[in-house]
C-alpha cells in the first residue's frame, strides 16, 4: 500500500459488537470463495453468528486448493493441486486486508519480478523495471515495447482514446458500456500489433474474446492496473498451494470466531425472510434458519438457487439474475515433467498468438510443494491456461504450443497430469452494466457478493469478489447498528488533473 492517493471509503459507525444487541443475528453465507469468506469475516469479527455452506470440500472457490493422491504410479505420491495460477496485485487492498487477518506481513505471498508477454511473432514485452507513477509507466512501457512503434503511438486517435486516460467509475460505464472492447480499440487506432497486450493483460483475464467484452470493463482494468494506480503492475503469487497458504489459516481464524463450516453441501433453496427468518435448504436435507443470507456463489450456482426459490425478492431482480452470462469454458492443465525446463524460464509467461494457450507458469519457481517435487525428482511442474475455448479446439493444442515455446519440454515425459475444464467465470458483455444485480437486493436481509456482482467502485476479479463480500457484511452490520469495515480502492477517477482536463477537452472538440 504505497499509493498515497488510494481512496478510503470509511466504515459506518455503530456498536463494536453484535452481542450488545437484544438477540445475536444469525447469517448463512452461501459459498466459501473469496466473496463468501470476506463477508463471513466482516460479520464474525463483529460478533455475528455465521455459518458458511460450501458445495465443494475445499475453500477458496476459483482460488481453491487441495491434495490429490496418486495411487497408480510406481511410487504413490501426493500431488498439490489448485484451480490455477492467480496474480495478487498490490492494488487488491480489500483482498489483502482479508489475508492480513492471518498473516499481517503477507509472507504467504511473494513478488514475481517480471512477467513477460510473447506474441505469435516471438516479440517479447516485459513489465520489469517500469516506473510506477502513471502516466510514465504507460509511456515507458510503450516506448520500450517491440510491439509499439512511435509512429503507432502518434496515430492513436486522442479524442476517441480520451476516456482511457481519465476513467472515472462508475461514469465510464455510461460512456463506454455500449461498445465492445475490440471495436473500441479499433476505433482509437490502437496499433493492431500491440492489441494483444491490451487483450492479454486485461481482456482475456475476463475469459472472454475482446468482441464479447464491454469496453467499459476494459477501460476500468486499464485504470485499476495501469493509469489509475501507482502500486505498479508487478504482482505477487502464493508461495504454497492455495489451501496451505491462504485458506486453511483463514478457516482456523474464522473457526476461533465461532464460524461454522458446512463443507461439501449445496444450498438448493432459500425461502422466508419477510417478517420471519430465512430458511436455507441444503442438499443433505438440512434446514438452516437465519436472519440474513449472503449468496456469494458463482453465476451458475446463483441462477439455480434463485430459480428454485420463487419467493425471493421480486420479478425484475429474478430476471436480472437469470440474464447474467457465464464466460466460455477454460482449461487449466498441470503437468509434472520428468526433466526441468530451462533455468531462465520465467515463473509466468503470457502468450498471445499461440491459440489456445494464454499463459504458462513454472510452479517450482514460487510454490513450495512444486519446489519440493522438483528437488525430489529433478523434474518441473508446469501449468498451462487456455481461456475462451470453443468446442472445436483440439484437446492437445495447448500442449503443442508449450513444446513450441519451451522446446525442451517436447521430449519430456509427463509423469502426472491434471486437467480442469470449467466455465464459472462471469461474462460482461456490452450494454449489461445497468442491469447487473448489485450487493443490495430488493429483499431486506438478502445480499449478493461475488465477482459478477455490480459495485460502483474500481475493482475487478478477486478484488471485486473481496470488496463485494466486505460490502455485503457492511450493509448487514449497518442495518443492525453495528460498526462496519473500512474499504480501500484505487482512486475512483483518473488521478492526473492534466489528463482529465485534456480528456474533457478532447471530448468536447467537434469531429
Ligand atoms: C484459472 C483462473 C485464473 C484466474 N486468475 C486470476 C488472477 O490472476 N487475478 C485475479 O484477480 N483473478 C483471477 N481469476 C478470477 C478469480 O478467481 C475470481 O474473480 C474470484 O475467485 C471469484 O471469487 P468469488 O468468491 O466471487 O466466486 P467463487 O470463487 O466462484 O466462489 C463461489 C463459491 O460458491 C460455491 N457454490 C456455488 N453454488 C453453491 C451452492 N448452491 N451451495 C453452496 N456453495 C455453492 C462454489 O463451490 C464456490 O466455492 C482467475 C480465475 C480462474 C478460473
Coordinates of C-alpha atoms and ligand atoms in Angstrom, one line a residue:
X1 CA 0.0 0.0 0.0
X2 CA 2.3 2.7 -1.2
X3 CA -0.2 4.8 -3.2
X4 CA -0.9 7.9 -1.2
X5 CA -3.9 8.7 -3.3
X6 CA -5.7 5.4 -2.8
X7 CA -9.2 6.1 -1.8
X8 CA -10.6 5.3 1.7
X9 CA -14.3 4.5 2.0
X10 CA -14.9 4.9 5.7
X11 CA -16.8 2.3 7.8
X12 CA -20.2 3.3 9.0
X13 CA -20.3 3.9 12.8
X14 CA -22.1 1.7 15.3
X15 CA -21.8 -0.8 18.1
X16 CA -18.4 -2.6 18.3
X17 CA -20.1 -6.0 18.8
X18 CA -23.4 -7.5 17.9
X19 CA -23.5 -9.2 21.4
X20 CA -24.8 -5.8 22.7
X21 CA -28.0 -6.3 20.7
X22 CA -31.1 -7.9 22.3
X23 CA -30.5 -11.0 20.1
X24 CA -27.4 -12.1 18.2
X25 CA -28.1 -12.0 14.5
X26 CA -27.6 -15.3 12.5
X27 CA -26.3 -15.2 8.9
X28 CA -25.9 -18.0 6.4
X29 CA -23.2 -17.3 3.9
X30 CA -23.7 -19.4 0.8
X31 CA -20.3 -20.0 -1.0
X32 CA -16.8 -20.3 0.5
X33 CA -14.9 -18.4 -2.2
X34 CA -13.2 -15.1 -1.6
X35 CA -16.5 -13.2 -1.6
X36 CA -18.1 -15.5 1.0
X37 CA -15.0 -15.6 3.2
X38 CA -14.8 -11.8 3.2
X39 CA -18.5 -11.5 4.1
X40 CA -18.1 -14.1 6.9
X41 CA -15.0 -12.4 8.2
X42 CA -16.7 -9.0 8.3
X43 CA -19.7 -10.4 10.2
X44 CA -17.9 -12.7 12.6
X45 CA -15.4 -10.1 13.7
X46 CA -18.4 -8.0 14.9
X47 CA -19.9 -10.9 16.8
X48 CA -22.5 -12.1 14.3
X49 CA -23.3 -15.8 14.3
X50 CA -22.2 -17.1 10.9
X51 CA -22.5 -20.4 9.1
X52 CA -20.8 -20.9 5.7
X53 CA -22.3 -23.5 3.3
X54 CA -19.8 -24.6 0.6
X55 CA -20.6 -27.1 -2.1
X56 CA -17.0 -28.3 -2.5
X57 CA -14.8 -30.0 0.0
X58 CA -12.3 -27.1 -0.2
X59 CA -12.5 -23.4 0.5
X60 CA -11.4 -20.6 -1.9
X61 CA -13.8 -21.3 -4.8
X62 CA -11.9 -20.5 -8.0
X63 CA -8.8 -19.9 -5.9
X64 CA -9.3 -23.2 -4.1
X65 CA -6.6 -25.8 -3.5
X66 CA -6.5 -29.4 -2.4
X67 CA -4.2 -32.5 -2.4
X68 CA -4.7 -35.4 -4.7
X69 CA -3.5 -38.9 -4.1
X70 CA -1.8 -40.6 -7.0
X71 CA -2.0 -44.3 -6.3
X72 CA -1.5 -45.9 -9.7
X73 CA 2.1 -44.7 -10.3
X74 CA 5.2 -46.7 -9.4
X75 CA 5.6 -44.7 -6.2
X76 CA 2.3 -43.5 -4.7
X77 CA 2.5 -39.8 -4.1
X78 CA 0.5 -36.7 -3.1
X79 CA 0.0 -34.0 -5.6
X80 CA -0.8 -30.4 -4.6
X81 CA -3.4 -29.2 -7.0
X82 CA -5.4 -26.0 -7.2
X83 CA -7.8 -24.1 -9.5
X84 CA -4.9 -22.4 -11.3
X85 CA -2.3 -19.6 -11.3
X86 CA -3.5 -16.4 -9.7
X87 CA -1.8 -13.0 -9.7
X88 CA -2.3 -11.0 -6.5
X89 CA -1.8 -7.4 -7.5
X90 CA -0.7 -4.8 -5.0
X91 CA -3.8 -2.7 -5.5
X92 CA -6.1 -5.5 -4.2
X93 CA -6.4 -3.6 -0.9
X94 CA -9.6 -5.4 0.4
X95 CA -8.4 -8.9 -0.5
X96 CA -5.1 -8.1 1.2
X97 CA -6.9 -6.8 4.2
X98 CA -8.7 -10.2 4.4
X99 CA -5.4 -12.2 4.1
X100 CA -3.7 -9.9 6.7
X101 CA -6.1 -11.3 9.3
X102 CA -3.9 -14.4 9.3
X103 CA -0.6 -13.1 8.1
X104 CA -0.1 -9.3 8.8
X105 CA 3.1 -9.2 6.8
X106 CA 1.6 -11.2 3.9
X107 CA 4.5 -13.6 3.9
X108 CA 2.2 -16.1 2.2
X109 CA 2.7 -14.0 -0.9
X110 CA 6.0 -13.4 -2.8
X111 CA 6.6 -11.0 -5.7
X112 CA 7.1 -12.1 -9.3
X113 CA 9.7 -9.7 -10.5
X114 CA 8.7 -9.9 -14.1
X115 CA 6.0 -11.5 -16.3
X116 CA 7.0 -11.3 -20.0
X117 CA 4.5 -11.5 -22.8
X118 CA 5.3 -13.0 -26.1
X119 CA 3.2 -12.7 -29.3
X120 CA 2.9 -15.0 -32.3
X121 CA 5.9 -13.4 -33.9
X122 CA 8.1 -14.1 -30.9
X123 CA 8.2 -10.5 -29.8
X124 CA 8.6 -10.1 -26.1
X125 CA 7.3 -7.3 -23.9
X126 CA 8.2 -7.0 -20.2
X127 CA 7.0 -5.2 -17.1
X128 CA 10.3 -5.3 -15.3
X129 CA 11.7 -2.1 -14.1
X130 CA 8.9 0.2 -15.3
X131 CA 8.3 3.4 -13.4
X132 CA 5.3 3.1 -11.1
X133 CA 3.8 6.5 -11.5
X134 CA 1.2 7.0 -14.2
X135 CA 1.3 8.1 -16.9
X136 CA 5.1 7.5 -17.0
X137 CA 4.6 3.7 -16.5
X138 CA 2.4 3.6 -19.7
X139 CA 4.7 5.8 -21.7
X140 CA 7.8 3.9 -20.7
X141 CA 6.1 0.6 -21.5
X142 CA 5.0 1.8 -24.9
X143 CA 8.4 3.4 -25.8
X144 CA 10.5 0.3 -25.0
X145 CA 8.0 -2.2 -26.4
X146 CA 9.0 -4.0 -29.6
X147 CA 5.3 -4.2 -30.5
X148 CA 4.6 -0.4 -30.2
X149 CA 6.3 1.9 -32.6
X150 CA 6.5 5.6 -32.1
X151 CA 4.5 6.1 -35.3
X152 CA 1.8 3.8 -33.9
X153 CA 1.5 6.0 -30.8
X154 CA 1.2 9.1 -32.9
X155 CA -1.6 7.6 -34.9
X156 CA -3.8 6.8 -31.9
X157 CA -7.0 8.9 -32.1
X158 CA -6.5 11.0 -28.9
X159 CA -10.1 12.1 -28.9
X160 CA -11.6 8.6 -29.0
X161 CA -8.9 7.4 -26.6
X162 CA -9.6 10.1 -24.1
X163 CA -11.9 8.1 -21.8
X164 CA -9.0 5.6 -21.2
X165 CA -6.8 8.4 -19.8
X166 CA -9.4 9.7 -17.4
X167 CA -11.5 6.8 -16.3
X168 CA -13.9 7.5 -13.5
X169 CA -16.0 4.8 -12.0
X170 CA -19.0 4.3 -12.4
X171 CA -19.2 7.1 -15.1
X172 CA -17.1 5.1 -17.5
X173 CA -19.9 2.6 -17.9
X174 CA -22.2 5.4 -19.1
X175 CA -19.6 6.3 -21.7
X176 CA -18.3 3.0 -22.9
X177 CA -20.6 0.1 -21.8
X178 CA -22.5 0.2 -25.1
X179 CA -19.4 -0.8 -27.2
X180 CA -17.2 -3.9 -27.2
X181 CA -13.5 -3.9 -26.3
X182 CA -12.4 -4.9 -29.8
X183 CA -14.4 -2.2 -31.6
X184 CA -13.3 0.4 -29.1
X185 CA -9.6 -0.4 -29.6
X186 CA -10.1 -0.3 -33.4
X187 CA -11.9 3.0 -33.1
X188 CA -9.0 4.6 -31.3
X189 CA -6.4 3.2 -33.9
X190 CA -4.8 1.2 -31.2
X191 CA -2.0 -0.5 -33.1
X192 CA -3.0 -3.9 -34.4
X193 CA 0.3 -5.5 -33.5
X194 CA 0.1 -4.2 -29.9
X195 CA -3.6 -5.1 -29.4
X196 CA -2.6 -8.4 -27.8
X197 CA -1.0 -6.5 -24.9
X198 CA -4.3 -5.0 -24.0
X199 CA -6.1 -8.3 -24.7
X200 CA -3.6 -10.4 -22.8
X201 CA -3.3 -8.4 -19.7
X202 CA -6.8 -7.1 -19.5
X203 CA -9.5 -8.6 -21.8
X204 CA -8.6 -12.3 -21.7
X205 CA -8.3 -12.1 -17.9
X206 CA -12.0 -11.9 -18.2
X207 CA -12.1 -15.2 -20.0
X208 CA -13.7 -13.6 -23.0
X209 CA -12.9 -12.7 -26.5
X210 CA -12.5 -8.9 -26.8
X211 CA -15.5 -8.8 -29.1
X212 CA -17.6 -10.2 -26.2
X213 CA -16.3 -7.8 -23.5
X214 CA -17.7 -4.4 -22.6
X215 CA -15.2 -1.6 -23.5
X216 CA -16.1 -0.1 -20.1
X217 CA -14.7 -3.2 -18.3
X218 CA -11.5 -2.9 -20.4
X219 CA -11.1 0.8 -19.6
X220 CA -11.8 0.1 -15.9
X221 CA -9.0 -2.5 -16.0
X222 CA -6.6 0.0 -17.6
X223 CA -7.5 2.4 -14.8
X224 CA -7.1 -0.2 -11.9
X225 CA -3.8 -1.7 -13.1
X226 CA -2.1 1.0 -15.2
X227 CA -3.3 4.6 -15.3
X228 CA -5.3 4.9 -12.0
X229 CA -2.9 3.5 -9.5
X230 CA 0.8 3.8 -8.8
X231 CA 1.1 0.4 -7.0
X232 CA 2.7 -0.8 -10.2
X233 CA 1.9 -3.7 -12.4
X234 CA 4.1 -6.2 -10.6
X235 CA 2.1 -8.8 -8.8
X236 CA 2.6 -11.4 -6.0
X237 CA 1.9 -15.1 -6.1
X238 CA 1.1 -17.5 -3.3
X239 CA 4.2 -19.3 -2.0
X240 CA 2.4 -22.5 -1.3
X241 CA -0.7 -24.3 -2.7
X242 CA -3.8 -22.1 -2.0
X243 CA -5.2 -24.3 0.7
X244 CA -2.0 -24.3 2.7
X245 CA -1.0 -20.7 2.2
X246 CA -4.4 -18.9 2.2
X247 CA -7.5 -20.8 3.2
X248 CA -6.5 -23.3 6.0
X249 CA -5.2 -20.4 8.1
X250 CA -8.3 -18.3 7.4
X251 CA -10.6 -21.2 8.3
X252 CA -8.8 -21.5 11.7
X253 CA -9.1 -17.8 12.2
X254 CA -12.9 -17.9 11.5
X255 CA -13.5 -21.1 13.5
X256 CA -11.9 -19.3 16.5
X257 CA -14.5 -16.6 16.0
X258 CA -17.3 -19.1 16.1
X259 CA -17.9 -19.5 12.3
X260 CA -19.3 -22.9 11.4
X261 CA -18.3 -24.5 8.1
X262 CA -20.7 -26.9 6.2
X263 CA -18.4 -28.3 3.5
X264 CA -19.5 -30.5 0.6
X265 CA -23.1 -29.5 1.0
X266 CA -25.1 -27.4 -1.6
X267 CA -27.7 -24.9 -0.9
X268 CA -30.8 -25.8 -3.0
X269 CA -33.4 -23.3 -2.0
X270 CA -34.0 -20.2 0.2
X271 CA -37.4 -19.3 1.5
X272 CA -39.0 -16.9 4.0
X273 CA -37.2 -13.8 5.1
X274 CA -40.2 -11.5 5.2
X275 CA -41.0 -10.7 8.8
X276 CA -39.8 -14.2 9.7
X277 CA -36.4 -16.0 9.5
X278 CA -34.9 -17.1 6.2
X279 CA -35.0 -20.9 5.7
X280 CA -32.0 -22.2 3.8
X281 CA -32.4 -25.8 2.5
X282 CA -29.3 -27.8 1.7
X283 CA -28.6 -30.9 -0.4
X284 CA -28.0 -33.0 2.7
X285 CA -31.7 -32.4 3.7
X286 CA -31.0 -29.9 6.5
X287 CA -32.8 -26.6 7.0
X288 CA -30.8 -23.7 8.4
X289 CA -32.7 -20.7 9.9
X290 CA -31.2 -17.2 9.6
X291 CA -31.9 -13.5 10.0
X292 CA -30.0 -12.8 6.8
X293 CA -28.5 -14.6 3.9
X294 CA -25.5 -13.7 1.7
X295 CA -25.5 -15.5 -1.6
X296 CA -21.8 -15.5 -2.6
X297 CA -21.8 -18.1 -5.3
X298 CA -20.8 -18.2 -9.0
X299 CA -23.4 -17.3 -11.6
X300 CA -24.5 -20.9 -12.4
X301 CA -25.0 -21.5 -8.6
X302 CA -26.8 -18.3 -8.1
X303 CA -29.2 -18.9 -11.1
X304 CA -30.0 -22.4 -9.8
X305 CA -30.7 -21.2 -6.2
X306 CA -32.9 -18.3 -7.4
X307 CA -34.8 -20.4 -9.9
X308 CA -35.7 -22.8 -7.1
X309 CA -36.6 -20.0 -4.6
X310 CA -39.6 -18.5 -6.1
X311 CA -40.4 -16.3 -3.1
X312 CA -37.1 -14.4 -3.2
X313 CA -37.1 -10.6 -3.9
X314 CA -39.1 -9.6 -7.0
X315 CA -39.6 -10.5 -10.6
X316 CA -37.3 -7.7 -12.0
X317 CA -34.4 -8.9 -9.8
X318 CA -35.0 -12.5 -10.6
X319 CA -34.9 -11.7 -14.3
X320 CA -31.6 -9.8 -13.8
X321 CA -30.1 -12.9 -12.2
X322 CA -31.3 -15.2 -15.0
X323 CA -29.9 -12.9 -17.6
X324 CA -26.3 -13.0 -16.2
X325 CA -24.0 -14.8 -18.5
X326 CA -21.1 -17.1 -17.9
X327 CA -17.9 -16.8 -20.0
X328 CA -16.9 -19.7 -22.3
X329 CA -15.1 -22.6 -20.8
X330 CA -11.4 -22.6 -20.0
X331 CA -8.8 -25.2 -19.3
X332 CA -6.1 -25.4 -16.5
X333 CA -3.6 -28.2 -17.2
X334 CA -1.0 -29.1 -14.7
X335 CA 1.9 -31.3 -15.8
X336 CA 4.6 -32.9 -13.7
X337 CA 7.5 -33.4 -16.1
X338 CA 10.5 -35.8 -15.7
X339 CA 13.0 -33.1 -16.5
X340 CA 13.4 -29.4 -15.8
X341 CA 12.6 -26.5 -18.1
X342 CA 15.5 -24.3 -19.0
X343 CA 16.9 -22.4 -16.0
X344 CA 15.9 -18.9 -17.3
X345 CA 12.2 -19.7 -18.0
X346 CA 10.0 -17.1 -16.2
X347 CA 7.7 -18.1 -13.4
X348 CA 4.9 -16.8 -15.5
X349 CA 4.7 -16.1 -19.2
X350 CA 1.7 -14.5 -21.1
X351 CA 1.4 -16.0 -24.6
X352 CA -0.5 -14.2 -27.3
X353 CA -0.9 -15.5 -30.9
X354 CA -0.4 -19.1 -29.7
X355 CA -4.0 -20.4 -29.6
X356 CA -5.5 -21.8 -27.4
X357 CA -2.7 -21.1 -24.9
X358 CA -2.9 -17.9 -22.8
X359 CA -0.1 -18.4 -20.3
X360 CA 2.5 -20.8 -18.9
X361 CA 3.7 -20.9 -15.3
X362 CA 6.6 -22.8 -13.9
X363 CA 5.5 -23.7 -10.4
X364 CA 8.7 -24.7 -8.8
X365 CA 9.9 -21.1 -9.2
X366 CA 7.5 -19.9 -6.5
X367 CA 5.4 -22.7 -5.0
X368 CA 6.7 -24.7 -2.1
X369 CA 5.1 -28.1 -3.0
X370 CA 6.3 -27.9 -6.6
X371 CA 9.8 -26.9 -5.5
X372 CA 9.9 -29.9 -3.2
X373 CA 8.8 -32.2 -6.0
X374 CA 11.5 -30.7 -8.3
X375 CA 14.1 -31.3 -5.6
X376 CA 13.0 -34.9 -5.2
X377 CA 12.7 -35.8 -8.9
X378 CA 14.7 -33.3 -10.9
X379 CA 11.6 -32.5 -13.0
X380 CA 9.4 -29.5 -13.5
X381 CA 5.8 -28.6 -12.6
X382 CA 4.2 -26.6 -15.4
X383 CA 0.7 -25.1 -15.7
X384 CA -1.0 -24.2 -18.9
X385 CA -4.1 -21.9 -19.1
X386 CA -6.3 -21.7 -22.1
X387 CA -9.3 -19.3 -21.9
X388 CA -12.4 -18.7 -24.0
X389 CA -12.2 -22.1 -25.6
X390 CA -14.6 -23.2 -28.3
X391 CA -15.7 -26.8 -28.8
X392 CA -13.5 -27.2 -31.9
X393 CA -10.2 -26.6 -30.0
X394 CA -8.3 -29.9 -30.0
X395 CA -7.5 -31.2 -26.6
X396 CA -3.8 -31.3 -27.0
X397 CA -3.4 -27.9 -28.8
X398 CA -2.1 -26.1 -25.7
X399 CA 0.5 -28.8 -25.1
X400 CA 1.7 -28.4 -28.7
X401 CA 2.2 -24.7 -28.1
X402 CA 4.2 -25.4 -24.9
X403 CA 6.5 -27.6 -26.9
X404 CA 7.0 -24.8 -29.5
X405 CA 7.6 -22.0 -26.9
X406 CA 9.7 -24.2 -24.5
X407 CA 11.2 -26.8 -26.9
X408 CA 13.0 -28.6 -24.0
X409 CA 9.5 -29.9 -22.9
X410 CA 8.8 -31.7 -26.2
X411 CA 11.0 -34.7 -25.2
X412 CA 10.0 -34.6 -21.5
X413 CA 7.9 -37.4 -20.2
X414 CA 4.7 -36.4 -18.4
X415 CA 4.7 -38.2 -15.1
X416 CA 1.4 -36.8 -13.7
X417 CA -1.2 -34.7 -15.3
X418 CA -4.3 -33.0 -14.1
X419 CA -6.8 -31.2 -16.3
X420 CA -9.6 -28.9 -15.2
X421 CA -12.3 -27.8 -17.6
X422 CA -14.6 -25.2 -16.1
X423 CA -16.9 -22.5 -17.0
X424 CA -17.7 -20.5 -13.9
X425 CA -16.4 -17.0 -14.7
X426 CA -18.7 -14.1 -15.4
X427 CA -19.0 -12.6 -18.9
X428 CA -19.5 -8.8 -19.1
X429 CA -21.0 -8.3 -22.5
X430 CA -21.6 -4.7 -23.8
X431 CA -24.7 -2.9 -22.6
X432 CA -25.3 -5.1 -19.5
X433 CA -23.8 -2.9 -16.6
X434 CA -27.0 -1.1 -15.7
X435 CA -29.0 -4.3 -15.3
X436 CA -26.3 -6.3 -13.3
X437 CA -27.6 -7.2 -9.9
X438 CA -25.9 -5.3 -7.0
X439 CA -24.9 -6.3 -3.5
X440 CA -28.1 -5.0 -2.0
X441 CA -31.2 -6.8 -3.3
X442 CA -34.9 -5.7 -3.2
X443 CA -35.4 -8.1 -0.2
X444 CA -34.1 -6.8 3.1
X445 CA -31.6 -9.3 4.7
X446 CA -30.8 -10.9 1.3
X447 CA -27.4 -9.8 0.0
X448 CA -25.3 -10.8 -3.0
X449 CA -21.5 -10.9 -3.3
X450 CA -19.0 -12.2 -5.9
X451 CA -17.0 -11.1 -8.9
X452 CA -20.2 -11.0 -11.1
X453 CA -21.9 -8.6 -8.7
X454 CA -22.1 -4.9 -9.5
X455 CA -20.3 -2.5 -7.2
X456 CA -19.8 1.1 -8.4
X457 CA -16.1 1.1 -7.4
X458 CA -12.9 0.5 -9.4
X459 CA -12.4 -3.2 -8.5
X460 CA -12.2 -6.4 -10.6
X461 CA -11.8 -10.1 -10.4
X462 CA -10.5 -11.3 -7.0
X463 CA -10.7 -7.8 -5.6
X464 CA -14.3 -7.4 -6.8
X465 CA -15.1 -10.7 -5.0
X466 CA -13.4 -9.5 -1.8
X467 CA -14.9 -6.0 -1.9
X468 CA -18.5 -7.1 -2.6
X469 CA -18.1 -9.6 0.3
X470 CA -17.0 -6.9 2.8
X471 CA -19.7 -4.6 1.4
X472 CA -22.4 -7.3 1.9
X473 CA -21.2 -7.6 5.6
X474 CA -21.2 -3.8 5.9
X475 CA -24.8 -3.5 4.7
X476 CA -26.0 -6.0 7.2
X477 CA -24.0 -4.5 10.1
X478 CA -25.3 -1.1 9.3
X479 CA -28.9 -2.5 9.4
X480 CA -28.3 -3.8 12.9
X481 CA -26.5 -0.6 14.1
X482 CA -23.1 -2.4 14.3
X483 CA -19.9 -0.7 13.1
X484 CA -18.8 -1.7 9.6
X485 CA -15.3 -2.1 8.0
X486 CA -13.4 0.5 6.1
X487 CA -12.8 -0.3 2.4
X488 CA -10.0 1.0 0.2
X489 CA -9.8 1.3 -3.6
X490 CA -7.6 2.9 -6.2
X491 CA -8.8 6.4 -6.9
X492 CA -12.4 6.4 -8.4
X493 CA -11.4 8.9 -11.1
X494 CA -8.3 9.5 -13.3
X495 CA -5.5 10.6 -11.0
X496 CA -4.0 13.2 -13.2
X497 CA -5.7 16.6 -13.4
X498 CA -3.9 17.3 -16.6
X499 CA -5.0 14.1 -18.3
X500 CA -8.6 14.6 -17.0
X501 CA -8.8 18.1 -18.5
X502 CA -7.1 17.0 -21.7
X503 CA -9.7 14.2 -22.0
X504 CA -12.5 16.6 -21.3
X505 CA -11.2 19.0 -23.9
X506 CA -10.8 16.2 -26.5
X507 CA -14.3 15.0 -25.9
X508 CA -15.8 18.5 -26.3
X509 CA -14.0 19.2 -29.6
X510 CA -16.3 18.9 -32.6
X511 CA -15.4 16.0 -35.0
Ligands
LIG1 C1 -8.0 -20.1 -13.9 C2 -8.3 -18.8 -13.3 C3 -7.3 -17.8 -13.1 C4 -7.6 -16.6 -12.6 N1 -6.7 -15.7 -12.4 C5 -6.9 -14.5 -11.7 C6 -5.9 -13.6 -11.5 O1 -4.7 -13.8 -11.8 N2 -6.2 -12.4 -10.8 C7 -7.5 -12.2 -10.4 O2 -7.7 -11.1 -9.7 N3 -8.5 -13.0 -10.6 C8 -8.2 -14.2 -11.3 N4 -9.3 -15.1 -11.5 C9 -10.6 -14.7 -11.1 C10 -10.9 -15.1 -9.6 O3 -10.6 -16.4 -9.4 C11 -12.3 -14.8 -9.3 O4 -12.6 -13.4 -9.6 C12 -12.6 -15.0 -7.8 O5 -12.0 -16.1 -7.3 C13 -14.1 -15.1 -7.6 O6 -14.5 -15.3 -6.3 P1 -16.0 -15.5 -5.8 O7 -16.0 -15.7 -4.4 O8 -16.8 -14.4 -6.4 O9 -16.5 -16.8 -6.6 P2 -16.1 -18.3 -6.5 O10 -14.6 -18.4 -6.2 O11 -16.6 -19.0 -7.7 O12 -16.8 -18.8 -5.2 C14 -18.2 -19.3 -5.2 C15 -18.3 -20.5 -4.3 O13 -19.7 -20.8 -4.3 C16 -19.8 -22.2 -4.2 N5 -21.1 -22.6 -4.6 C17 -21.7 -22.5 -5.8 N6 -23.0 -22.9 -5.7 C18 -23.2 -23.3 -4.4 C19 -24.4 -23.8 -3.7 N7 -25.6 -24.0 -4.3 N8 -24.2 -24.0 -2.4 C20 -23.1 -23.8 -1.8 N9 -21.9 -23.4 -2.4 C21 -22.0 -23.1 -3.7 C22 -18.7 -22.7 -5.2 O14 -18.4 -24.0 -5.0 C23 -17.6 -21.7 -4.9 O15 -16.7 -22.2 -3.9 C24 -9.0 -16.3 -12.2 C25 -10.0 -17.3 -12.3 C26 -9.6 -18.5 -12.9 C27 -10.7 -19.5 -13.0

